[in-house]
Amino acid sequence: MSPTKIPLICAEEALRRAAEALLKVNSLLCVIRYATESGKQDFLNVLDMAEIAISLSGEMAESAEEWADLIKATSQAGGRE
């Protein structure tokens, strides 16, 4: 396997995890919307859910950005050979 394919395989897995995390964030946001529309913010602990969503989306954004930078650097290095 060529060295450039290894980062792409790892990046594919990282993107898959990021997509799963975004789906979880979306689920949390849907519950938050339901809670606020139905007046159940305190019962469903909306603030904690929002903090989880913020943390999860931030972590995944940083990870995706790092992988994008790695792929860009790898593809640019491959073009110089």
CSV table of C-alpha atoms in Angstrom, one decimal:
chain,number,residue,atom,x,y,z
A,1,MET,CA,0.0,0.0,0.0
A,2,SER,CA,1.4,3.4,-0.9
A,3,PRO,CA,2.1,5.9,1.8
A,4,THR,CA,-0.5,8.3,0.4
A,5,LYS,CA,-3.2,5.7,0.7
A,6,ILE,CA,-2.7,5.2,4.4
A,7,PRO,CA,-3.6,8.7,5.4
A,8,LEU,CA,-6.7,8.5,3.1
A,9,ILE,CA,-7.9,5.3,4.8
A,10,CYS,CA,-7.4,6.9,8.3
A,11,ALA,CA,-9.1,10.1,7.1
A,12,GLU,CA,-12.0,8.1,5.8
A,13,GLU,CA,-12.5,6.6,9.3
A,14,ALA,CA,-12.1,10.0,10.9
A,15,LEU,CA,-14.8,11.4,8.6
A,16,ARG,CA,-17.1,8.5,9.4
A,17,ARG,CA,-16.7,9.2,13.1
A,18,ALA,CA,-17.3,12.9,12.5
A,19,ALA,CA,-20.5,12.1,10.6
A,20,GLU,CA,-21.6,9.9,13.5
A,21,ALA,CA,-20.8,12.6,16.0
A,22,LEU,CA,-22.8,15.2,14.0
A,23,LEU,CA,-25.8,12.9,13.9
A,24,LYS,CA,-25.6,12.6,17.7
A,25,VAL,CA,-25.3,16.4,18.0
A,26,ASN,CA,-28.4,16.7,15.7
A,27,SER,CA,-30.3,14.3,18.0
A,28,LEU,CA,-29.4,16.4,21.0
A,29,LEU,CA,-30.5,19.6,19.3
A,30,CYS,CA,-33.8,18.0,18.3
A,31,VAL,CA,-34.4,17.0,22.0
A,32,ILE,CA,-33.5,20.5,23.1
A,33,ARG,CA,-35.9,22.0,20.5
A,34,TYR,CA,-38.7,19.6,21.8
A,35,ALA,CA,-37.9,20.5,25.4
A,36,THR,CA,-38.1,24.3,24.8
A,37,GLU,CA,-41.2,24.0,22.6
A,38,SER,CA,-43.0,21.9,25.2
A,39,GLY,CA,-41.8,23.8,28.3
A,40,LYS,CA,-39.7,20.9,29.7
A,41,GLN,CA,-36.3,22.6,29.7
A,42,ASP,CA,-35.7,21.9,33.3
A,43,PHE,CA,-37.0,18.3,33.3
A,44,LEU,CA,-34.8,17.4,30.3
A,45,ASN,CA,-31.8,19.3,31.5
A,46,VAL,CA,-31.3,21.4,28.3
A,47,LEU,CA,-28.2,23.2,29.5
A,48,ASP,CA,-26.2,20.0,30.0
A,49,MET,CA,-27.4,18.6,26.6
A,50,ALA,CA,-26.3,21.9,24.9
A,51,GLU,CA,-22.9,21.7,26.6
A,52,ILE,CA,-22.5,18.1,25.3
A,53,ALA,CA,-23.5,19.1,21.8
A,54,ILE,CA,-21.0,22.0,21.8
A,55,SER,CA,-18.2,19.9,23.1
A,56,LEU,CA,-18.8,17.0,20.7
A,57,SER,CA,-19.2,19.2,17.7
A,58,GLY,CA,-16.0,21.2,18.6
A,59,GLU,CA,-13.9,18.1,19.0
A,60,MET,CA,-15.1,16.7,15.7
A,61,ALA,CA,-14.5,20.0,13.9
A,62,GLU,CA,-10.9,20.1,15.2
A,63,SER,CA,-10.3,16.5,14.2
A,64,ALA,CA,-11.7,17.0,10.7
A,65,GLU,CA,-9.7,20.1,10.3
A,66,GLU,CA,-6.5,18.3,11.3
A,67,TRP,CA,-7.2,15.5,8.8
A,68,ALA,CA,-8.0,18.0,6.0
A,69,ASP,CA,-4.6,19.6,6.7
A,70,LEU,CA,-2.8,16.3,6.6
A,71,ILE,CA,-4.5,15.2,3.3
A,72,LYS,CA,-3.7,18.6,1.8
A,73,ALA,CA,-0.1,18.3,2.8
A,74,THR,CA,0.1,14.7,1.5
A,75,SER,CA,-1.4,15.6,-1.8
A,76,GLN,CA,0.8,18.6,-2.3
A,77,ALA,CA,3.9,16.5,-1.4
A,78,GLY,CA,2.8,13.8,-3.9
A,79,GLY,CA,2.5,16.4,-6.6
A,80,ARG,CA,6.1,17.5,-6.1
A,81,GLU,CA,7.5,14.0,-6.6
